[in-house]
Tab-separated table of C-alpha atoms and ligand atoms in Angstrom:
chain	number	residue	atom	x	y	z
A	12	MET	CA	78.980	-61.905	-139.455
A	13	ALA	CA	80.368	-58.641	-139.262
A	14	ALA	CA	82.826	-57.264	-141.959
A	15	ASP	CA	86.505	-58.144	-140.762
A	16	PRO	CA	89.070	-55.635	-140.977
A	17	ARG	CA	91.827	-57.656	-141.756
A	18	LEU	CA	90.244	-58.053	-145.407
A	19	ASP	CA	90.134	-54.444	-146.002
A	20	GLY	CA	92.021	-53.716	-149.346
A	21	THR	CA	92.388	-57.425	-150.435
A	22	SER	CA	90.201	-59.273	-152.816
A	23	ILE	CA	89.657	-61.929	-150.328
A	24	ALA	CA	85.788	-62.599	-150.607
A	25	PRO	CA	84.412	-63.076	-147.182
A	26	SER	CA	82.528	-66.119	-148.238
A	27	VAL	CA	81.759	-68.186	-151.142
A	28	LEU	CA	78.292	-66.624	-151.367
A	29	ASP	CA	80.038	-63.497	-152.357
A	30	LEU	CA	81.221	-65.044	-155.270
A	31	ILE	CA	77.814	-65.727	-156.704
A	32	GLY	CA	77.235	-63.417	-159.674
A	33	ASN	CA	79.265	-61.043	-161.523
A	34	THR	CA	79.947	-63.621	-164.124
A	35	PRO	CA	82.162	-62.647	-166.934
A	36	LEU	CA	80.930	-61.442	-170.523
A	37	VAL	CA	83.238	-63.247	-173.330
A	38	ARG	CA	82.824	-62.214	-177.091
A	39	LEU	CA	82.348	-65.401	-179.521
A	40	THR	CA	84.755	-64.153	-181.583
A	41	ARG	CA	85.553	-67.450	-183.586
A	42	LEU	CA	81.989	-68.320	-183.804
A	43	SER	CA	81.253	-65.076	-185.004
A	44	GLU	CA	83.828	-65.552	-188.036
A	45	VAL	CA	82.642	-69.075	-189.075
A	46	GLU	CA	78.847	-67.459	-189.029
A	47	GLN	CA	79.720	-64.331	-190.586
A	48	ILE	CA	77.883	-62.413	-187.891
A	49	PRO	CA	77.944	-59.056	-188.408
A	50	SER	CA	76.920	-57.558	-184.952
A	51	VAL	CA	79.001	-58.296	-181.441
A	52	LEU	CA	77.795	-61.708	-180.085
A	53	ALA	CA	79.031	-61.968	-176.221
A	54	MET	CA	78.314	-65.103	-173.956
A	55	LYS	CA	77.189	-64.556	-170.179
A	56	MET	CA	79.405	-67.298	-168.489
A	57	GLU	CA	77.087	-68.738	-165.669
A	58	THR	CA	79.591	-71.483	-165.304
A	59	THR	CA	82.097	-69.026	-162.855
A	60	ASN	CA	79.162	-69.085	-160.309
A	61	PRO	CA	80.243	-71.310	-157.204
A	62	GLY	CA	77.993	-73.920	-158.276
A	63	GLY	CA	78.745	-73.811	-161.744
A	64	SER	CA	75.358	-72.679	-162.944
A	65	SER	CA	72.749	-69.656	-163.088
A	66	LYS	CA	70.705	-71.299	-160.382
A	67	ASP	CA	73.345	-70.011	-157.589
A	68	ARG	CA	71.725	-66.494	-158.049
A	69	PRO	CA	67.969	-67.612	-157.171
A	70	ALA	CA	69.103	-70.075	-154.555
A	71	LEU	CA	70.818	-67.208	-152.864
A	72	GLU	CA	67.940	-64.688	-153.373
A	73	MET	CA	65.135	-67.354	-152.225
A	74	ILE	CA	67.006	-68.209	-149.016
A	75	LEU	CA	67.611	-64.590	-148.218
A	76	ALA	CA	64.115	-63.665	-148.760
A	77	ALA	CA	62.587	-66.781	-146.667
A	78	GLU	CA	65.046	-65.743	-143.720
A	79	ARG	CA	63.507	-62.054	-144.067
A	80	ASP	CA	60.045	-63.247	-144.148
A	81	GLY	CA	60.476	-65.640	-141.111
A	82	LEU	CA	59.676	-68.731	-143.130
A	83	LEU	CA	63.370	-69.940	-142.513
A	84	PRO	CA	64.616	-69.993	-138.663
A	85	PRO	CA	68.047	-70.378	-137.849
A	86	GLY	CA	69.129	-74.025	-138.180
A	87	GLY	CA	65.887	-74.686	-140.096
A	88	THR	CA	65.525	-77.322	-142.965
A	89	ILE	CA	64.783	-76.753	-146.836
A	90	VAL	CA	63.169	-79.343	-148.845
A	91	GLU	CA	63.104	-79.339	-152.430
A	92	PRO	CA	61.896	-81.802	-155.464
A	93	THR	CA	65.095	-81.217	-157.498
A	94	SER	CA	68.117	-83.215	-158.912
A	95	GLY	CA	69.880	-80.306	-160.855
A	96	ASN	CA	71.462	-76.986	-160.585
A	97	THR	CA	69.220	-75.498	-158.244
A	98	GLY	CA	69.650	-78.083	-155.519
A	99	VAL	CA	73.443	-77.474	-155.778
A	100	GLY	CA	72.857	-73.526	-155.512
A	101	LEU	CA	70.672	-74.336	-152.349
A	102	ALA	CA	72.920	-76.869	-151.141
A	103	ILE	CA	76.031	-74.165	-151.065
A	104	VAL	CA	73.831	-71.540	-149.500
A	105	ALA	CA	72.425	-73.996	-146.800
A	106	ALA	CA	75.961	-75.013	-146.231
A	107	GLN	CA	77.229	-71.307	-145.551
A	108	ARG	CA	74.149	-70.432	-143.440
A	109	GLY	CA	73.763	-73.662	-141.453
A	110	TYR	CA	70.619	-75.262	-142.548
A	111	ARG	CA	69.630	-78.952	-143.278
A	112	CYS	CA	68.873	-79.627	-147.023
A	113	VAL	CA	66.756	-82.540	-147.789
A	114	PHE	CA	66.321	-83.014	-151.753
A	115	VAL	CA	63.589	-85.198	-153.320
A	116	MET	CA	64.106	-86.969	-156.851
A	117	THR	CA	63.013	-89.985	-158.555
A	118	ASP	CA	65.106	-93.061	-159.438
A	119	LYS	CA	65.214	-91.927	-162.858
A	120	VAL	CA	68.214	-89.346	-162.018
A	121	ALA	CA	71.624	-90.157	-162.727
A	122	PRO	CA	73.799	-91.481	-159.748
A	123	GLU	CA	76.348	-88.912	-160.106
A	124	LYS	CA	73.447	-86.084	-159.673
A	125	VAL	CA	72.776	-87.771	-156.173
A	126	SER	CA	76.251	-88.109	-155.210
A	127	LEU	CA	76.903	-84.401	-156.223
A	128	LEU	CA	74.433	-83.118	-154.077
A	129	GLN	CA	75.454	-85.470	-150.954
A	130	ALA	CA	78.873	-84.294	-151.462
A	131	TYR	CA	77.693	-80.876	-150.400
A	132	GLY	CA	75.999	-82.480	-147.311
A	133	ALA	CA	72.630	-82.479	-148.463
A	134	GLU	CA	70.350	-85.573	-147.591
A	135	VAL	CA	68.734	-86.984	-150.828
A	136	VAL	CA	65.364	-89.039	-150.851
A	137	VAL	CA	65.009	-91.083	-153.885
A	138	CYS	CA	61.463	-92.247	-154.772
A	139	PRO	CA	60.292	-94.656	-157.843
A	140	VAL	CA	59.453	-92.579	-160.972
A	141	ALA	CA	57.117	-95.440	-161.978
A	142	VAL	CA	54.037	-94.423	-159.670
A	143	GLU	CA	51.348	-91.995	-160.483
A	144	PRO	CA	51.854	-88.571	-158.918
A	145	ASP	CA	49.009	-88.823	-156.146
A	146	ASP	CA	50.695	-92.257	-154.936
A	147	PRO	CA	52.121	-91.551	-151.511
A	148	GLN	CA	55.459	-92.837	-152.894
A	149	SER	CA	55.675	-90.147	-155.733
A	150	TYR	CA	58.333	-87.587	-155.492
A	151	TYR	CA	55.435	-84.926	-155.067
A	152	SER	CA	53.739	-86.944	-152.313
A	153	VAL	CA	57.043	-87.459	-150.404
A	154	ALA	CA	58.310	-83.793	-150.741
A	155	ALA	CA	55.007	-82.390	-149.587
A	156	ARG	CA	55.016	-85.027	-146.543
A	157	LEU	CA	58.802	-84.216	-145.541
A	158	THR	CA	58.139	-80.432	-145.933
A	159	GLU	CA	55.155	-80.704	-143.206
A	160	GLU	CA	57.013	-83.340	-141.048
A	161	LEU	CA	60.357	-81.331	-140.912
A	162	ALA	CA	58.334	-78.279	-140.722
A	163	ALA	CA	60.524	-77.157	-143.616
A	164	PHE	CA	60.819	-74.295	-146.131
A	165	ARG	CA	60.114	-75.219	-149.542
A	166	PRO	CA	61.719	-72.634	-152.112
A	167	ASN	CA	59.458	-73.540	-155.200
A	168	GLN	CA	61.450	-72.012	-157.809
A	169	TYR	CA	58.519	-72.057	-159.959
A	170	ALA	CA	56.373	-69.771	-157.849
A	171	ASN	CA	59.082	-67.866	-155.953
A	172	PRO	CA	59.026	-64.337	-156.651
A	173	ALA	CA	62.485	-64.119	-155.467
A	174	ASN	CA	63.519	-66.473	-158.368
A	175	PRO	CA	62.902	-63.589	-160.896
A	176	ALA	CA	64.035	-60.961	-158.459
A	177	ALA	CA	67.741	-62.358	-158.327
A	178	HIS	CA	68.039	-61.618	-161.997
A	179	VAL	CA	66.580	-58.073	-161.588
A	180	ARG	CA	69.047	-57.388	-158.768
A	181	THR	CA	72.316	-59.096	-160.012
A	182	THR	CA	72.363	-60.570	-163.936
A	183	GLY	CA	70.543	-57.404	-165.433
A	184	PRO	CA	72.568	-54.803	-163.948
A	185	GLU	CA	75.684	-56.892	-164.653
A	186	LEU	CA	74.886	-56.797	-168.125
A	187	TRP	CA	74.084	-53.147	-167.928
A	188	GLU	CA	77.361	-52.239	-166.996
A	189	GLN	CA	79.284	-55.029	-168.863
A	190	THR	CA	78.110	-53.651	-172.040
A	191	ALA	CA	78.399	-49.842	-171.027
A	192	GLY	CA	74.697	-49.787	-171.498
A	193	ARG	CA	74.881	-50.660	-175.238
A	194	ILE	CA	73.328	-54.168	-175.002
A	195	THR	CA	70.768	-54.384	-177.614
A	196	HIS	CA	69.609	-58.173	-177.670
A	197	PHE	CA	69.306	-60.563	-174.541
A	198	VAL	CA	68.826	-64.381	-175.550
A	199	ALA	CA	68.316	-66.968	-172.828
A	200	GLY	CA	66.507	-70.432	-172.584
A	201	ALA	CA	63.682	-70.492	-170.153
A	202	GLY	CA	62.781	-73.185	-167.474
A	203	THR	CA	61.184	-71.200	-164.421
A	204	CYS	CA	61.439	-68.108	-166.447
A	205	GLY	CA	63.670	-66.741	-163.657
A	206	SER	CA	66.721	-65.495	-165.587
A	207	LEU	CA	64.463	-64.585	-168.865
A	208	THR	CA	62.039	-62.325	-167.124
A	209	GLY	CA	64.411	-60.897	-164.217
A	210	THR	CA	66.960	-60.063	-166.621
A	211	ALA	CA	64.480	-58.661	-169.160
A	212	ARG	CA	62.520	-56.415	-166.247
A	213	TYR	CA	65.788	-54.856	-165.522
A	214	LEU	CA	67.023	-54.203	-169.164
A	215	LYS	CA	63.610	-52.881	-170.300
A	216	SER	CA	63.590	-50.466	-167.506
A	217	ARG	CA	67.010	-49.123	-168.638
A	218	ASN	CA	66.152	-49.140	-172.075
A	219	PRO	CA	62.625	-50.486	-173.443
A	220	ASP	CA	64.058	-51.054	-176.898
A	221	VAL	CA	66.368	-53.844	-175.641
A	222	ARG	CA	64.962	-56.753	-177.453
A	223	ILE	CA	64.518	-59.798	-175.254
A	224	ILE	CA	64.306	-63.179	-176.995
A	225	ALA	CA	63.527	-66.575	-175.513
A	226	ALA	CA	65.257	-69.787	-176.875
A	227	ASP	CA	62.648	-72.753	-176.360
A	228	PRO	CA	62.857	-76.574	-177.191
A	229	GLU	CA	60.639	-77.567	-180.035
A	230	GLY	CA	57.861	-79.057	-178.168
A	231	SER	CA	57.698	-76.873	-175.060
A	232	VAL	CA	54.512	-74.567	-174.762
A	233	PHE	CA	56.743	-71.250	-174.270
A	234	SER	CA	57.024	-71.512	-178.189
A	235	GLY	CA	53.545	-72.560	-179.140
A	236	GLY	CA	54.151	-76.678	-178.468
A	237	SER	CA	51.846	-78.581	-176.384
A	238	GLY	CA	54.455	-80.046	-173.892
A	239	ARG	CA	55.459	-83.052	-175.653
A	240	PRO	CA	58.882	-84.227	-174.824
A	241	TYR	CA	62.350	-83.208	-175.906
A	242	LEU	CA	65.847	-84.187	-174.881
A	243	VAL	CA	67.392	-81.058	-173.952
A	244	GLU	CA	67.505	-80.653	-170.172
A	245	GLY	CA	66.673	-77.923	-167.860
A	246	VAL	CA	64.718	-75.745	-170.094
A	247	GLY	CA	61.142	-75.467	-171.873
A	248	GLU	CA	58.149	-76.556	-169.984
A	249	ASP	CA	54.573	-78.240	-170.065
A	250	PHE	CA	52.900	-75.532	-168.140
A	251	PHE	CA	53.525	-71.933	-167.893
A	252	PRO	CA	55.770	-70.750	-164.449
A	253	ALA	CA	54.525	-67.760	-162.246
A	254	ALA	CA	57.300	-65.872	-163.970
A	255	TRP	CA	56.417	-66.491	-167.417
A	256	GLU	CA	55.708	-62.876	-168.554
A	257	PRO	CA	55.096	-62.704	-172.272
A	258	ASP	CA	54.605	-59.126	-172.772
A	259	LEU	CA	58.410	-58.390	-172.005
A	260	TYR	CA	59.698	-60.899	-174.862
A	261	ASP	CA	59.829	-59.896	-178.399
A	262	GLU	CA	60.318	-63.167	-179.776
A	263	VAL	CA	60.520	-66.818	-178.839
A	264	ILE	CA	62.731	-68.802	-181.240
A	265	ALA	CA	61.808	-73.055	-181.325
A	266	ILE	CA	65.104	-74.739	-181.541
A	267	SER	CA	65.149	-78.664	-181.935
A	268	ASP	CA	66.960	-81.088	-180.052
A	269	GLU	CA	69.357	-81.745	-182.908
A	270	GLU	CA	70.574	-78.187	-183.483
A	271	SER	CA	70.863	-77.666	-179.703
A	272	PHE	CA	73.166	-80.457	-179.327
A	273	LEU	CA	75.459	-79.819	-182.258
A	274	THR	CA	75.475	-76.211	-181.448
A	275	ALA	CA	76.794	-77.135	-178.109
A	276	ARG	CA	79.374	-79.664	-179.414
A	277	ARG	CA	80.341	-76.925	-182.154
A	278	VAL	CA	80.814	-73.737	-179.382
A	279	SER	CA	82.889	-76.303	-177.186
A	280	GLU	CA	85.141	-77.376	-180.016
A	281	ILE	CA	86.002	-74.055	-181.726
A	282	GLU	CA	85.433	-71.395	-178.565
A	283	GLY	CA	86.942	-74.060	-175.941
A	284	ILE	CA	83.828	-73.000	-174.272
A	285	LEU	CA	82.313	-76.272	-172.832
A	286	ILE	CA	78.553	-75.714	-172.756
A	287	GLY	CA	75.717	-77.917	-172.213
A	288	GLY	CA	72.428	-78.876	-174.502
A	289	SER	CA	70.443	-75.998	-173.147
A	290	GLY	CA	73.713	-73.517	-173.788
A	291	GLY	CA	73.706	-74.655	-177.250
A	292	MET	CA	70.059	-74.148	-177.881
A	293	ALA	CA	70.119	-70.608	-176.559
A	294	VAL	CA	73.702	-70.258	-178.755
A	295	ALA	CA	71.702	-71.723	-181.863
A	296	ALA	CA	68.820	-68.861	-181.118
A	297	ALA	CA	71.402	-66.262	-180.857
A	298	ILE	CA	73.215	-67.137	-183.977
A	299	GLN	CA	70.163	-66.526	-185.654
A	300	VAL	CA	69.583	-63.119	-183.954
A	301	ALA	CA	73.068	-62.021	-184.361
A	302	LYS	CA	72.889	-62.647	-188.081
A	303	ARG	CA	69.924	-60.356	-188.167
A	304	ALA	CA	71.317	-57.689	-186.041
A	305	GLY	CA	73.253	-54.633	-187.410
A	306	PRO	CA	77.133	-53.933	-186.749
A	307	ASP	CA	76.784	-51.580	-184.015
A	308	ASP	CA	74.502	-54.047	-181.916
A	309	ILE	CA	75.476	-56.029	-178.917
A	310	VAL	CA	73.756	-59.534	-178.509
A	311	VAL	CA	74.055	-61.120	-175.479
A	312	VAL	CA	73.388	-65.006	-175.153
A	313	PHE	CA	73.093	-66.402	-171.435
A	314	ASN	CA	74.815	-69.910	-170.753
A	315	PRO	CA	73.493	-71.151	-167.748
A	316	ASP	CA	75.694	-74.112	-166.931
A	317	SER	CA	78.763	-76.414	-168.188
A	318	GLY	CA	78.930	-79.162	-170.448
A	319	ARG	CA	80.541	-81.368	-167.445
A	320	GLY	CA	76.956	-82.198	-166.558
A	321	TYR	CA	76.335	-83.757	-169.962
A	322	LEU	CA	79.449	-85.783	-170.899
A	323	SER	CA	77.321	-89.242	-170.761
A	324	ARG	CA	74.777	-87.716	-173.484
A	325	VAL	CA	75.624	-84.550	-175.866
A	326	PHE	CA	79.336	-85.049	-175.512
A	327	ASN	CA	79.046	-89.051	-175.909
A	328	ASP	CA	79.616	-90.039	-179.550
A	329	GLU	CA	77.702	-93.340	-178.943
A	330	TRP	CA	74.709	-91.762	-177.281
A	331	MET	CA	74.267	-88.957	-179.909
A	332	ALA	CA	74.668	-91.295	-182.695
A	333	ASN	CA	72.071	-93.655	-181.263
A	334	TYR	CA	69.466	-91.113	-181.225
A	335	GLY	CA	70.540	-90.220	-184.811
A	336	PHE	CA	72.253	-86.758	-184.252
A	337	THR	CA	75.302	-87.645	-185.965
A	338	ARG	CA	76.757	-89.984	-188.596
A	339	GLU	CA	79.527	-92.614	-187.802
A	340	CYS	CA	80.026	-93.911	-191.467
A	341	GLU	CA	79.052	-93.060	-194.923
A	342	ARG	CA	77.073	-96.130	-195.909
A	343	CYS	CA	74.856	-96.595	-192.794
A	344	VAL	CA	71.182	-97.414	-191.785
A	345	GLY	CA	69.787	-94.459	-193.775
A	346	ALA	CA	71.150	-95.777	-197.038
A	347	VAL	CA	68.935	-99.266	-196.079
A	348	LEU	CA	65.992	-96.737	-195.817
A	349	ASP	CA	66.821	-95.133	-198.920
A	350	THR	CA	66.706	-98.496	-201.104
A	351	ARG	CA	63.414	-99.225	-199.562
A	352	ALA	CA	60.699	-97.849	-201.769
A	353	GLY	CA	57.390	-96.568	-201.174
A	354	MET	CA	57.141	-96.829	-197.284
A	355	ALA	CA	58.341	-93.366	-196.332
A	356	GLU	CA	56.054	-92.746	-193.017
A	357	LEU	CA	56.442	-94.493	-189.633
A	358	LEU	CA	53.736	-96.979	-189.065
A	359	TYR	CA	52.484	-97.201	-185.500
A	360	VAL	CA	49.620	-97.664	-183.295
A	361	ASN	CA	48.435	-95.365	-180.436
A	362	PRO	CA	48.367	-97.218	-177.153
A	363	ASP	CA	44.458	-97.134	-176.716
A	364	GLN	CA	43.818	-98.520	-180.435
A	365	THR	CA	42.513	-102.111	-180.263
A	366	VAL	CA	44.515	-105.004	-181.243
A	367	ARG	CA	42.076	-105.846	-183.993
A	368	GLU	CA	43.304	-102.213	-185.297
A	369	ALA	CA	46.894	-103.008	-184.973
A	370	ILE	CA	46.291	-106.538	-186.823
A	371	ALA	CA	44.551	-104.854	-189.833
A	372	LEU	CA	47.459	-102.415	-189.995
A	373	MET	CA	50.212	-105.051	-189.811
A	374	ARG	CA	48.106	-107.062	-192.585
A	375	ALA	CA	47.661	-103.838	-194.963
A	376	ASN	CA	51.414	-103.093	-194.986
A	377	GLY	CA	52.726	-106.389	-194.798
A	378	VAL	CA	54.613	-105.898	-191.425
A	379	SER	CA	55.080	-107.974	-188.273
A	380	GLN	CA	55.942	-105.568	-185.758
A	381	LEU	CA	54.375	-101.922	-185.009
A	382	PRO	CA	55.848	-99.723	-182.434
A	383	VAL	CA	53.392	-97.910	-179.813
A	384	CYS	CA	53.622	-94.380	-179.483
A	385	LYS	CA	51.524	-91.677	-177.823
A	386	ASN	CA	50.205	-88.854	-179.803
A	387	THR	CA	50.562	-88.506	-183.788
A	388	PRO	CA	53.954	-87.872	-185.642
A	389	PRO	CA	56.415	-86.445	-185.123
A	390	PHE	CA	57.188	-88.459	-181.935
A	391	ALA	CA	59.874	-87.903	-179.662
A	392	ALA	CA	62.031	-90.998	-178.765
A	393	ALA	CA	60.346	-90.765	-175.109
A	394	GLU	CA	56.828	-91.043	-176.664
A	395	VAL	CA	57.396	-94.592	-177.834
A	396	SER	CA	55.931	-96.800	-175.130
A	397	GLY	CA	56.443	-100.355	-176.690
A	398	ALA	CA	55.687	-102.559	-179.535
A	399	ILE	CA	53.378	-105.220	-180.857
A	400	ASP	CA	54.686	-108.254	-182.388
A	401	GLU	CA	52.673	-110.502	-184.557
A	402	LEU	CA	54.003	-113.658	-183.333
A	403	GLU	CA	53.072	-112.509	-179.592
A	404	VAL	CA	49.545	-111.390	-180.365
A	405	MET	CA	48.895	-114.700	-182.194
A	406	GLU	CA	49.766	-116.492	-179.110
A	407	ALA	CA	47.869	-114.063	-176.948
A	408	ILE	CA	44.879	-114.433	-179.001
A	409	ALA	CA	45.151	-118.124	-179.232
A	410	GLY	CA	44.887	-118.484	-175.414
A	411	ASP	CA	42.318	-115.674	-175.001
A	412	PRO	CA	40.026	-114.665	-177.983
A	413	GLY	CA	38.925	-111.391	-176.116
A	414	VAL	CA	42.590	-109.946	-176.719
A	415	MET	CA	41.260	-108.953	-180.052
A	416	THR	CA	39.341	-105.960	-178.495
A	417	MET	CA	41.686	-104.952	-175.935
A	418	ALA	CA	43.642	-102.039	-175.737
A	419	VAL	CA	47.386	-102.308	-177.535
A	420	GLU	CA	49.022	-101.160	-174.329
A	421	LYS	CA	47.385	-104.227	-172.521
A	422	VAL	CA	49.143	-106.624	-174.300
A	423	MET	CA	52.199	-104.775	-176.130
A	424	GLY	CA	55.933	-106.093	-175.477
A	425	PRO	CA	58.971	-104.123	-174.531
A	426	LYS	CA	59.826	-101.326	-176.969
A	427	LEU	CA	62.133	-102.094	-180.042
A	428	PRO	CA	65.955	-101.693	-179.710
A	429	THR	CA	66.900	-98.359	-181.332
A	430	ILE	CA	69.799	-97.573	-183.777
A	431	GLY	CA	70.633	-94.275	-185.120
A	432	VAL	CA	70.213	-93.315	-188.906
A	433	GLY	CA	73.858	-92.567	-189.053
A	434	GLN	CA	75.140	-95.896	-187.394
A	435	PRO	CA	76.663	-98.932	-189.573
A	436	ILE	CA	74.625	-101.480	-191.249
A	437	GLU	CA	76.935	-103.803	-189.880
A	438	ARG	CA	75.565	-102.975	-186.210
A	439	ALA	CA	71.862	-103.404	-187.433
A	440	VAL	CA	72.821	-106.789	-188.786
A	441	GLN	CA	74.408	-107.722	-185.319
A	442	MET	CA	71.375	-106.486	-183.520
A	443	LEU	CA	68.707	-108.116	-185.967
A	444	GLU	CA	70.376	-111.514	-185.054
A	445	VAL	CA	68.461	-111.102	-181.530
A	446	ALA	CA	65.875	-108.868	-182.384
A	447	PRO	CA	63.061	-109.120	-185.228
A	448	ALA	CA	63.028	-105.495	-185.881
A	449	LEU	CA	64.714	-102.229	-185.100
A	450	LEU	CA	63.619	-98.638	-184.679
A	451	VAL	CA	65.577	-96.304	-186.478
A	452	LEU	CA	65.716	-92.749	-184.916
A	453	SER	CA	66.921	-89.769	-186.453
A	454	GLY	CA	67.527	-86.258	-184.609
A	455	GLY	CA	66.167	-88.071	-181.567
A	456	ARG	CA	62.798	-89.088	-183.478
A	457	PRO	CA	61.671	-92.233	-184.642
A	458	LEU	CA	61.856	-92.476	-188.285
A	459	ALA	CA	61.197	-95.807	-189.402
A	460	VAL	CA	61.101	-99.821	-188.751
A	461	ILE	CA	63.752	-101.981	-190.187
A	462	THR	CA	63.725	-105.703	-190.613
A	463	ARG	CA	65.957	-108.417	-191.785
A	464	THR	CA	64.035	-108.130	-194.962
A	465	ASP	CA	64.947	-104.537	-195.621
A	466	ILE	CA	68.779	-105.206	-194.884
A	467	LEU	CA	68.647	-107.998	-197.421
A	468	THR	CA	66.620	-105.849	-200.052
A	469	TYR	CA	69.849	-103.509	-199.437
A	470	PHE	CA	72.384	-105.999	-199.752
A	471	GLU	CA	70.782	-107.141	-203.002
A	472	ALA	CA	70.391	-103.827	-204.609
A	473	ALA	CA	73.980	-103.296	-203.536
A	474	ALA	CA	75.358	-106.209	-204.894
A	475	ASP	CA	75.580	-104.416	-208.368
A	476	LEU	CA	78.061	-102.065	-206.437
A	477	PRO	CA	81.784	-102.930	-206.283
A	478	ALA	CA	82.443	-105.369	-203.516
A	479	ASP	CA	83.808	-103.033	-201.031
A	480	ALA	CA	80.400	-100.939	-201.153
A	481	LEU	CA	78.961	-103.082	-198.276
A	482	SER	CA	81.643	-102.073	-195.778
A	483	PRO	CA	81.200	-98.935	-193.690
A	484	GLU	CA	84.598	-97.623	-194.081
A	485	ALA	CA	84.369	-98.111	-197.968
A	486	PRO	CA	87.041	-95.737	-199.193
A	487	GLY	CA	85.208	-93.129	-201.350
A	488	ALA	CA	81.902	-94.859	-200.636
B	502	PLP	C1	70.252	-76.312	-167.050
B	502	PLP	C2	69.138	-75.191	-167.041
B	502	PLP	N1	68.307	-74.957	-165.989
B	502	PLP	C3	67.617	-73.820	-165.822
B	502	PLP	C4	67.395	-73.035	-166.850
B	502	PLP	C5	66.527	-72.059	-167.164
B	502	PLP	O1	66.331	-71.193	-166.168
B	502	PLP	P1	65.332	-70.502	-165.360
B	502	PLP	O2	64.715	-71.751	-164.605
B	502	PLP	O3	65.479	-69.411	-164.824
B	502	PLP	O4	64.186	-70.219	-166.666
B	502	PLP	C6	68.306	-73.116	-168.098
B	502	PLP	C7	68.161	-72.035	-169.051
B	502	PLP	O5	69.044	-71.979	-169.995
B	502	PLP	C8	69.172	-74.239	-168.039
B	502	PLP	O6	69.898	-74.343	-169.022
């Protein structure tokens, strides 16, 4: 649309698209004091983009590029398999520029994410998560079929050069201007690598000495992991996307889920800036960098989105405690493990081991349940696929002796209920009224299995303590 002269001299933006980018940079003054950071540590606040995240930038750039390249005719359709921030960005741009948007996602996605995209007028197709990628119902297959049937444009942010280009054009120059060319370090999480690589390209073109630091969840391939699961959302990968450009990065720092989440909560509390788990991860890495940096250095950390999207997880006390990220009491499940001598490591079986092997392991260690976990320790909670129970195995073998040589995954039962290492012993007692054993999580990872016998052993040992020592709220406990 042609510029309207009535807006001349005003600061009325012609459309919401003109509000994408130019996000503020704010010093993390209180955090810097607490952490005794000698350099200047500042945060790029991507929450002030209209969609609330950094993804508005690539969404706009990818659509403008598709229009230029003739891939998206007027009134055309955009299909993308996404449930997150990129979907919001695309939906905003599509609303402004008159496109139809269809997002494909799995039924694992939280219902509010579906509602959020629908609120922008997008259509959402939900596919079952529990099917193989080549199943016609899988979300990959459905996205491919819809793209073809609707003759749609598929932005594919993981391979689209317009994604990093958005940050070369906007984020990089903004940071250069906002720091008067004095930025010395840029720290960001990486998913598609668009923000990290695009911003790095620009900053290095202005000053090759600017240090670029990627923050990465432990387990992700960017920091040398094998792509095993973690809980922080939106960052890290199990493959290298097109924009991965390691020559541009000076350092990759791996950060645990625990440190990411606790840092997000701390920043929100002490700075009054509500950030998500991936923002917490980036800040945790930036604190390390800023502590090493000199007094004249300016360290910028990229905060991609708001903590509002993570209220049911990172900011939910119950969720955090259940994964063993926080302590709810002084005398908690961890104390039961402390009284248990000589069984430090987690006993488990892999899904492809035989039932015979599982029985041998249970017998050798005098236990009646084993979690079934993929890979080798340290496990992520998501790598637990079920449990083997002595009683159930016995019944199965009685009915069919062939079960003995079968793979554990064929006969395993549901996963053991989980409890956080910092949750009250009373909660474990309640849960053990119905479950034979519990899987204890610490820092989001399985730590041990506890049973009624463990609790009784603890009570027995604690009997020598003052009577109120068994209460989780015991004063001075
Ligand atoms: C929620 C979220 N999505 C995506 C990303 C990654 O950005 P990009 O895809 O540009 O690498 C981040 C980075 O921190 C993020 O936190």
